[in-house]
Short mmCIF file of C-alpha atoms in Angstrom, two decimals:
data_model
loop_
_atom_site.label_atom_id
_atom_site.label_comp_id
_atom_site.label_asym_id
_atom_site.label_seq_id
_atom_site.Cartn_x
_atom_site.Cartn_y
_atom_site.Cartn_z
CA MET A 80 107.91 105.10 107.01
CA ALA A 81 106.33 108.53 106.85
CA ASP A 82 107.10 110.69 109.83
CA PRO A 83 103.98 112.72 110.61
CA GLY A 84 106.05 115.59 112.01
CA GLN A 85 107.90 115.97 108.71
CA THR A 86 107.23 118.69 106.16
CA PRO A 87 105.09 117.13 103.44
CA ALA A 88 106.79 116.75 100.06
CA VAL A 89 103.82 118.46 98.44
CA SER A 90 101.39 120.78 100.13
CA VAL A 91 98.58 122.44 98.20
CA ARG A 92 95.96 124.84 99.57
CA GLY A 93 92.87 126.19 97.84
CA LEU A 94 94.37 125.38 94.48
CA SER A 95 92.25 126.19 91.43
CA ARG A 96 93.06 126.23 87.73
CA ARG A 97 90.46 127.64 85.39
CA TYR A 98 90.69 127.71 81.61
CA SER A 99 88.34 129.85 79.53
CA THR A 100 85.46 127.39 79.60
CA THR A 101 86.49 124.68 82.06
CA THR A 102 87.71 124.34 85.61
CA ALA A 103 90.53 121.78 85.73
CA LEU A 104 91.15 122.08 89.48
CA ASP A 105 88.57 123.33 91.93
CA ASP A 106 89.79 124.47 95.35
CA VAL A 107 92.10 121.51 96.03
CA ASP A 108 93.72 120.96 99.44
CA LEU A 109 96.27 118.17 99.50
CA ASP A 110 99.33 117.06 101.47
CA LEU A 111 101.56 114.30 100.15
CA THR A 112 103.87 112.80 102.78
CA SER A 113 107.49 112.46 101.80
CA GLY A 114 109.18 109.09 101.33
CA THR A 115 105.98 107.48 100.09
CA ILE A 116 104.69 106.16 96.75
CA HIS A 117 101.42 107.92 95.98
CA GLY A 118 98.93 106.87 93.32
CA LEU A 119 97.07 109.71 91.63
CA LEU A 120 93.91 108.23 90.16
CA GLY A 121 90.92 109.55 88.28
CA ARG A 122 89.20 109.59 84.92
CA ASN A 123 90.48 111.43 81.86
CA GLY A 124 90.06 115.14 82.34
CA ALA A 125 89.76 114.82 86.12
CA GLY A 126 92.65 117.25 86.62
CA LYS A 127 95.56 114.90 87.35
CA SER A 128 97.96 116.24 84.71
CA THR A 129 97.13 119.85 85.54
CA LEU A 130 97.85 119.18 89.21
CA MET A 131 101.21 117.59 88.36
CA SER A 132 102.13 120.47 86.04
CA ILE A 133 101.40 123.01 88.74
CA ILE A 134 103.23 121.02 91.43
CA THR A 135 106.34 120.91 89.22
CA GLY A 136 106.15 124.63 88.48
CA GLN A 137 105.43 124.13 84.77
CA GLU A 138 102.06 125.79 84.96
CA PHE A 139 100.63 128.54 87.17
CA PRO A 140 97.49 128.12 89.25
CA SER A 141 94.58 130.56 88.84
CA SER A 142 94.47 130.80 92.62
CA GLY A 143 95.79 129.00 95.67
CA GLU A 144 99.14 128.01 97.14
CA VAL A 145 101.66 125.30 96.26
CA SER A 146 104.55 124.36 98.47
CA ILE A 147 107.19 121.74 97.62
CA PHE A 148 109.39 120.69 100.57
CA GLY A 149 108.20 123.95 102.15
CA GLN A 150 109.00 126.21 99.18
CA THR A 151 107.22 127.68 96.18
CA PRO A 152 108.26 125.72 93.09
CA HIS A 153 107.73 128.34 90.41
CA GLU A 154 111.05 129.65 89.07
CA ASN A 155 112.74 128.42 92.23
CA GLU A 156 116.25 127.09 91.50
CA GLU A 157 116.45 125.46 94.93
CA VAL A 158 113.40 123.30 94.40
CA LEU A 159 113.20 122.60 90.67
CA PRO A 160 116.31 120.35 90.48
CA ARG A 161 114.78 118.22 93.25
CA MET A 162 111.77 117.38 91.06
CA CYS A 163 111.52 115.14 88.02
CA PHE A 164 108.30 115.08 85.99
CA ILE A 165 107.85 112.38 83.36
CA ARG A 166 104.88 113.17 81.18
CA GLU A 167 102.72 110.93 79.09
CA SER A 168 104.27 110.96 75.58
CA GLN A 169 107.03 113.34 76.59
CA LYS A 170 108.02 115.64 73.71
CA TYR A 171 111.66 115.90 72.63
CA GLN A 172 113.36 118.20 70.13
CA ASP A 173 113.72 116.93 66.56
CA ASP A 174 117.34 115.79 66.49
CA ILE A 175 117.63 114.59 70.05
CA ARG A 176 118.93 111.05 70.53
CA ALA A 177 118.28 109.01 73.67
CA ILE A 178 121.85 109.46 74.85
CA HIS A 179 121.46 113.26 74.59
CA ALA A 180 118.30 113.15 76.65
CA PHE A 181 120.07 111.10 79.34
CA ARG A 182 123.09 113.44 79.37
CA ALA A 183 120.77 116.44 79.74
CA ALA A 184 119.03 114.70 82.63
CA ALA A 185 122.40 113.87 84.23
CA ASP A 186 123.24 117.60 84.14
CA ALA A 187 119.85 118.66 85.46
CA PHE A 188 119.53 116.25 88.38
CA PRO A 189 122.20 116.30 91.08
CA ASN A 190 121.44 112.74 92.26
CA TRP A 191 121.51 111.22 88.75
CA ASP A 192 122.94 107.68 88.78
CA TRP A 193 124.58 106.49 85.54
CA ASP A 194 124.94 102.89 86.80
CA VAL A 195 121.18 102.58 87.15
CA ALA A 196 120.64 104.36 83.84
CA HIS A 197 122.99 102.03 81.94
CA ARG A 198 121.48 98.94 83.49
CA LEU A 199 117.97 100.04 82.55
CA ILE A 200 118.99 101.14 79.04
CA GLU A 201 120.14 97.58 78.49
CA GLU A 202 117.15 96.01 80.21
CA PHE A 203 114.65 98.00 78.14
CA SER A 204 116.80 97.64 74.97
CA VAL A 205 116.79 101.37 74.30
CA PRO A 206 118.83 102.23 71.15
CA GLU A 207 120.87 105.12 72.57
CA LYS A 208 121.91 106.51 69.20
CA THR A 209 118.53 106.51 67.52
CA LYS A 210 116.69 109.81 67.31
CA ILE A 211 113.86 109.75 69.81
CA LYS A 212 111.47 110.99 67.10
CA LYS A 213 112.17 107.79 65.16
CA MET A 214 111.56 105.50 68.11
CA SER A 215 108.46 103.40 68.76
CA HIS A 216 106.02 104.56 71.44
CA GLY A 217 107.37 101.88 73.75
CA GLN A 218 111.04 102.85 73.34
CA CYS A 219 110.13 106.50 73.80
CA SER A 220 108.26 105.69 77.03
CA ALA A 221 111.26 103.65 78.17
CA VAL A 222 113.47 106.75 77.80
CA GLY A 223 111.08 108.61 80.11
CA VAL A 224 110.84 105.81 82.64
CA ILE A 225 114.64 105.42 82.80
CA THR A 226 115.05 109.17 83.22
CA GLY A 227 112.51 109.16 86.04
CA ILE A 228 114.21 106.36 87.96
CA ALA A 229 117.87 107.30 87.36
CA SER A 230 117.27 110.96 88.26
CA ARG A 231 116.69 109.90 91.90
CA ALA A 232 114.92 113.21 92.38
CA ASP A 233 113.47 113.80 95.86
CA LEU A 234 110.07 114.14 94.20
CA THR A 235 109.45 112.15 91.03
CA LEU A 236 106.15 112.29 89.17
CA PHE A 237 105.12 109.84 86.46
CA ASP A 238 102.05 110.85 84.45
CA GLU A 239 100.78 107.75 82.62
CA PRO A 240 104.40 106.83 81.90
CA TYR A 241 103.86 103.66 79.90
CA VAL A 242 102.15 104.48 76.60
CA GLY A 243 103.25 101.74 74.21
CA LEU A 244 105.00 99.68 76.88
CA ASP A 245 103.88 96.06 76.71
CA PRO A 246 102.97 94.13 79.89
CA VAL A 247 106.48 92.69 80.19
CA ALA A 248 108.11 96.13 79.97
CA ARG A 249 105.59 97.58 82.43
CA SER A 250 106.40 94.81 84.87
CA GLN A 251 110.12 95.60 84.42
CA PHE A 252 109.34 99.23 85.15
CA TYR A 253 107.47 98.40 88.38
CA ARG A 254 110.29 96.15 89.51
CA ALA A 255 113.02 98.67 88.68
CA LEU A 256 111.10 101.45 90.43
CA LEU A 257 110.50 99.39 93.58
CA GLU A 258 114.09 98.18 93.74
CA ASP A 259 115.48 101.67 93.44
CA TYR A 260 112.88 103.13 95.80
CA ALA A 261 113.68 100.48 98.41
CA GLU A 262 117.38 101.40 98.30
CA HIS A 263 116.78 105.15 98.00
CA PRO A 264 113.41 106.04 99.53
CA ARG A 265 111.91 109.22 98.09
CA THR A 266 108.55 110.69 97.17
CA ILE A 267 106.98 109.23 94.06
CA VAL A 268 103.66 110.11 92.46
CA ILE A 269 102.25 107.87 89.73
CA SER A 270 99.11 108.62 87.79
CA SER A 271 97.66 105.66 85.96
CA HIS A 272 94.58 104.20 84.39
CA LEU A 273 95.93 100.70 84.91
CA ILE A 274 94.77 100.85 88.49
CA ASP A 275 94.93 97.17 89.29
CA GLU A 276 98.50 97.04 88.03
CA ILE A 277 99.74 99.75 90.36
CA ALA A 278 97.39 99.01 93.28
CA GLN A 279 100.06 96.99 95.09
CA LEU A 280 102.82 99.47 94.40
CA ILE A 281 101.24 102.46 96.04
CA GLU A 282 101.02 103.17 99.73
CA ASN A 283 98.67 106.10 99.48
CA VAL A 284 95.75 106.76 97.12
CA VAL A 285 94.56 110.15 95.91
CA LEU A 286 91.43 110.01 93.77
CA ILE A 287 90.58 113.12 91.78
CA ASP A 288 87.24 113.67 90.13
CA GLN A 289 86.05 116.78 88.31
CA GLY A 290 88.90 118.86 89.69
CA ARG A 291 88.36 117.85 93.30
CA VAL A 292 89.94 115.38 95.68
CA LEU A 293 87.32 112.68 96.15
CA LEU A 294 89.42 110.39 98.32
CA HIS A 295 92.79 110.55 100.02
CA GLU A 296 93.68 107.49 102.08
CA PRO A 297 96.33 104.87 102.78
CA ALA A 298 95.83 102.02 100.29
CA ASP A 299 95.47 99.55 103.18
CA ASP A 300 92.44 101.37 104.58
CA LEU A 301 90.58 101.18 101.28
CA ARG A 302 89.86 97.53 101.86
CA ASP A 303 87.30 98.63 104.40
CA ARG A 304 85.60 101.11 102.09
CA ALA A 305 83.29 98.70 100.34
CA VAL A 306 82.36 95.05 100.18
CA THR A 307 80.68 92.87 97.56
CA LEU A 308 78.13 90.25 98.56
CA VAL A 309 76.86 87.46 96.32
CA GLY A 310 74.00 85.22 97.37
CA ARG A 311 70.24 84.80 97.51
CA VAL A 312 68.36 88.06 97.20
CA ASP A 313 66.54 87.83 100.54
CA ALA A 314 69.71 86.82 102.38
CA VAL A 315 71.85 89.61 100.92
CA ASP A 316 69.15 92.22 101.49
CA GLN A 317 68.82 91.14 105.09
CA ILE A 318 72.52 91.82 105.70
CA THR A 319 72.74 95.08 103.77
CA ALA A 320 69.39 96.62 104.78
CA GLU A 321 71.02 99.51 106.65
CA ARG A 322 73.79 100.15 104.15
CA GLN A 323 74.44 102.52 101.31
CA VAL A 324 74.35 100.34 98.20
CA LEU A 325 76.75 101.25 95.39
CA THR A 326 75.76 98.74 92.74
CA ARG A 327 73.25 95.94 92.49
CA GLU A 328 72.84 93.29 89.81
CA GLU A 329 70.26 90.52 89.92
CA MET A 330 70.19 87.27 88.04
CA GLY A 331 67.15 85.16 88.86
CA ARG A 332 67.13 84.86 92.65
CA THR A 333 70.81 85.64 93.02
CA VAL A 334 72.13 89.12 93.59
CA ARG A 335 75.60 90.64 93.42
CA LEU A 336 75.64 93.78 95.49
CA THR A 337 78.40 96.20 96.45
CA ALA A 338 77.79 98.22 99.61
CA GLU A 339 79.81 100.86 101.42
CA GLY A 340 81.85 100.01 104.48
CA ALA A 341 83.30 96.82 105.91
CA LEU A 342 81.19 94.09 107.47
CA THR A 343 81.22 93.68 111.23
CA GLU A 344 82.24 90.31 112.64
CA ALA A 345 78.58 89.60 113.44
CA GLU A 346 77.57 90.42 109.88
CA ARG A 347 80.30 88.14 108.55
CA GLN A 348 79.00 85.26 110.61
CA ARG A 349 75.47 86.01 109.47
CA ALA A 350 76.68 85.99 105.86
CA ALA A 351 78.37 82.61 106.38
CA GLN A 352 75.18 81.15 107.91
CA LEU A 353 73.07 82.45 105.02
CA GLU A 354 75.64 81.18 102.50
CA VAL A 355 76.38 84.63 101.17
CA ASP A 356 79.84 85.04 99.62
CA VAL A 357 81.74 88.06 100.86
CA LEU A 358 84.29 89.43 98.38
CA PRO A 359 86.69 92.33 98.75
CA VAL A 360 86.34 95.22 96.33
CA GLY A 361 89.49 95.85 94.35
CA LEU A 362 90.90 99.35 93.97
CA GLN A 363 89.84 99.54 90.32
CA ASP A 364 86.22 98.67 91.15
CA LEU A 365 86.18 101.00 94.11
CA VAL A 366 87.33 103.90 91.93
CA VAL A 367 84.66 103.08 89.35
CA HIS A 368 81.97 102.94 92.05
CA LEU A 369 83.04 106.18 93.70
CA THR A 370 83.45 108.20 90.51
CA THR A 371 80.16 107.05 88.97
CA ARG A 372 78.33 107.69 92.22
CA GLU A 373 79.71 111.23 92.18
CA GLN A 374 78.37 111.66 88.66
CA ARG A 375 74.95 110.39 89.69
CA THR A 376 74.80 112.77 92.63
CA ALA A 377 75.81 115.69 90.43
CA ARG A 378 73.10 114.79 87.93
CA GLU A 379 70.49 114.48 90.64
CA GLU A 380 71.48 117.84 92.08
CA SER A 381 71.23 119.58 88.72
CA GLN A 382 67.78 118.08 88.16
CA SER A 383 66.31 119.16 91.47
CA MET B 270 100.10 85.14 91.85
CA VAL B 271 98.50 87.27 94.50
CA GLU B 272 94.82 86.54 94.93
CA GLU B 273 92.28 88.84 96.48
CA GLY B 274 90.56 87.99 99.73
CA ARG B 275 93.01 88.33 102.53
CA PRO B 276 95.18 91.44 102.91
CA LEU B 277 98.27 91.40 100.72
CA PHE B 278 100.74 91.45 103.63
CA VAL B 279 99.10 88.32 105.06
CA GLN B 280 99.49 86.58 101.71
CA ILE B 281 103.15 87.56 101.55
CA ALA B 282 103.69 86.09 105.03
CA GLU B 283 101.88 82.91 104.01
CA GLN B 284 104.11 82.42 100.98
CA VAL B 285 107.22 82.64 103.15
CA GLU B 286 105.55 80.24 105.64
CA ALA B 287 104.91 77.75 102.85
CA SER B 288 108.61 77.78 101.93
CA VAL B 289 109.57 77.18 105.55
CA LEU B 290 107.04 74.36 105.90
CA ASP B 291 108.14 72.51 102.76
CA GLY B 292 111.78 72.97 103.68
CA SER B 293 112.80 75.09 100.68
CA LEU B 294 113.74 77.71 103.28
CA ALA B 295 115.67 75.80 105.95
CA GLU B 296 115.96 76.85 109.59
CA GLY B 297 118.97 79.08 110.08
CA GLU B 298 118.95 80.07 106.40
CA ARG B 299 118.75 83.68 105.30
CA ALA B 300 115.15 84.65 104.45
CA PRO B 301 114.23 87.09 101.65
CA SER B 302 114.55 90.70 102.78
CA THR B 303 111.70 93.18 102.73
CA ASN B 304 113.19 94.83 99.65
CA GLU B 305 113.62 91.53 97.83
CA LEU B 306 110.02 90.57 98.55
CA ALA B 307 108.81 93.99 97.39
CA ALA B 308 110.68 93.83 94.09
CA PHE B 309 109.79 90.18 93.45
CA HIS B 310 106.07 90.60 94.07
CA ARG B 311 105.95 94.18 92.72
CA ILE B 312 104.49 95.47 95.95
CA ASN B 313 105.20 98.48 98.12
CA PRO B 314 108.09 97.85 100.55
CA ALA B 315 105.86 99.00 103.43
CA THR B 316 103.43 96.17 102.64
CA ALA B 317 106.27 93.65 102.42
CA ALA B 318 107.59 94.90 105.77
CA LYS B 319 104.20 94.31 107.38
CA GLY B 320 104.23 90.72 106.12
CA VAL B 321 107.75 90.16 107.44
CA ASN B 322 106.83 91.66 110.82
CA LEU B 323 103.96 89.22 111.07
CA LEU B 324 106.52 86.40 110.89
CA VAL B 325 108.97 88.07 113.26
CA ASP B 326 106.20 88.57 115.86
CA ARG B 327 105.41 84.83 115.78
CA GLY B 328 109.04 83.79 116.08
CA ILE B 329 109.25 82.34 112.55
CA LEU B 330 111.87 84.82 111.39
CA VAL B 331 114.58 86.52 113.43
CA LYS B 332 116.38 89.69 112.57
CA ARG B 333 120.18 89.66 112.89
CA ARG B 334 121.62 93.11 113.05
CA GLY B 335 123.41 94.10 109.89
CA LEU B 336 122.92 90.65 108.37
CA GLY B 337 119.21 90.57 107.60
CA MET B 338 116.36 88.17 108.24
CA PHE B 339 116.86 84.51 109.07
CA VAL B 340 114.54 81.55 109.56
CA ALA B 341 114.40 80.89 113.31
CA GLU B 342 115.37 77.58 114.85
CA GLY B 343 112.14 75.71 115.54
CA ALA B 344 110.20 77.77 112.97
CA ARG B 345 108.88 74.68 111.23
CA GLN B 346 107.54 73.24 114.45
CA ILE B 347 105.81 76.53 115.31
CA LEU B 348 104.12 76.57 111.91
CA ARG B 349 103.05 72.93 112.16
CA THR B 350 101.52 73.50 115.57
CA GLU B 351 99.70 76.62 114.37
CA ARG B 352 98.37 74.89 111.29
CA ARG B 353 97.25 71.80 113.22
CA GLU B 354 95.28 74.03 115.54
CA ARG B 355 93.53 75.58 112.56
CA PHE B 356 93.09 72.32 110.65
CA ALA B 357 89.59 71.61 111.97
CA ASP B 358 88.39 75.17 111.28
CA HIS B 359 89.83 75.36 107.79
CA TYR B 360 89.23 71.89 106.42
CA LEU B 361 86.82 69.88 108.57
CA ASP B 362 84.12 72.46 109.21
CA PRO B 363 83.58 73.30 105.50
CA MET B 364 83.63 69.59 104.68
CA LEU B 365 81.03 68.75 107.30
CA ALA B 366 78.84 71.65 106.19
CA GLU B 367 78.93 70.40 102.59
CA ALA B 368 78.25 66.83 103.72
CA GLU B 369 75.19 67.97 105.62
CA HIS B 370 73.97 69.78 102.52
CA LEU B 371 74.22 66.58 100.54
CA GLY B 372 72.51 64.54 103.21
CA MET B 373 75.62 62.53 104.09
CA THR B 374 76.05 61.16 107.59
CA VAL B 375 79.27 61.59 109.56
CA ASP B 376 79.84 57.85 109.30
CA GLN B 377 79.62 58.02 105.52
CA VAL B 378 82.17 60.85 105.52
CA ILE B 379 84.53 58.86 107.72
CA GLU B 380 84.18 55.81 105.48
CA LEU B 381 84.93 57.97 102.45
CA LEU B 382 88.00 59.39 104.17
CA ARG B 383 89.30 55.88 104.84
CA GLN B 384 88.81 54.85 101.22
CA ARG B 385 90.59 57.92 99.94
CA ALA B 386 93.45 57.57 102.39
CA GLN B 387 94.06 54.02 101.14
CA ARG B 388 94.15 55.15 97.53
CA THR B 389 96.80 57.77 98.02
CA PRO B 390 100.15 56.25 98.99
#
């Protein structure tokens, strides 16, 4: 898939964005390989939307460098048409109808595909002639999602693209995106709170917390980041004695414990002998563990 | 649909295997492509490709240039042999461990097996 010798789709160095009282991005270094679906994860206010705005040239950084396909995006007519940014609750002008928004997108994006657009307009039942302002949240999100897919931009970013979309429509979105991506591979970045829903879609995970990149890894490797053990307290403690424990919950003499790192084969056998269940940690849980641990460490540091 | 536990690409391979074993995917028939599997299961095409490669490496699927993936001749037999080899590990060992827990002798387990086998046609 990704050719390591290739120029990354997105390359960011020492990127910071400070507002009067807050720091949205704090010295971020990040390369996103091209031709890959990336998941941008993190809590509200972590800096995801700011990062996407700066990548797409819609906002300026306070300091640092951004390079998109090797070029600066800001006011760059060579790069901007290659990027499509679909925001959460995208704003449209008062009188704009869906069909106008699609025509504008068709003009703006050189790879726009009307066949795909028409198919998706039908699939999502978007009323083309209704003013977008009058649409439901779900229909409005569908306009954004269709624009994002049909634009076939080399770099497409979806920032929480599904406000108001019900589970069926979200599933349609994932399917449509994967189908089109499979036929026309390109770089896609999706930010989402519905982590378990997109966990299988994404090939690469970027976790942002308090303006910094906390984790940047292929999704496959994350399976080895943590493990959950359930069993008798003494048995579980015996296996995890040397490990960094992320969470621990006891009920009577049973404990459910999540520890960092994968188990060795010897430890797995030991767990089986001691009748300890070994469960994988899903992406959602891993993100919760990692971001709350970061908070704890920060609190401990400020207290000492 | 997709449970946790084993890596996703292994589960994808196992679902294709199940179709080959029960005959819903016949030998010589075209198998689902990587892209079809990705869209159907809503998973990244790279993950689907890993699952497909697992089957190609074991001779279950064969790639025909320009035509796609096909179920290999003899694929069913390969799968049966593989599964028979793992049968004791996957089914008998856990059963014997549970029987020991409950204080059942091996003879009692065998007797129970006979009774059950007679009940099911």
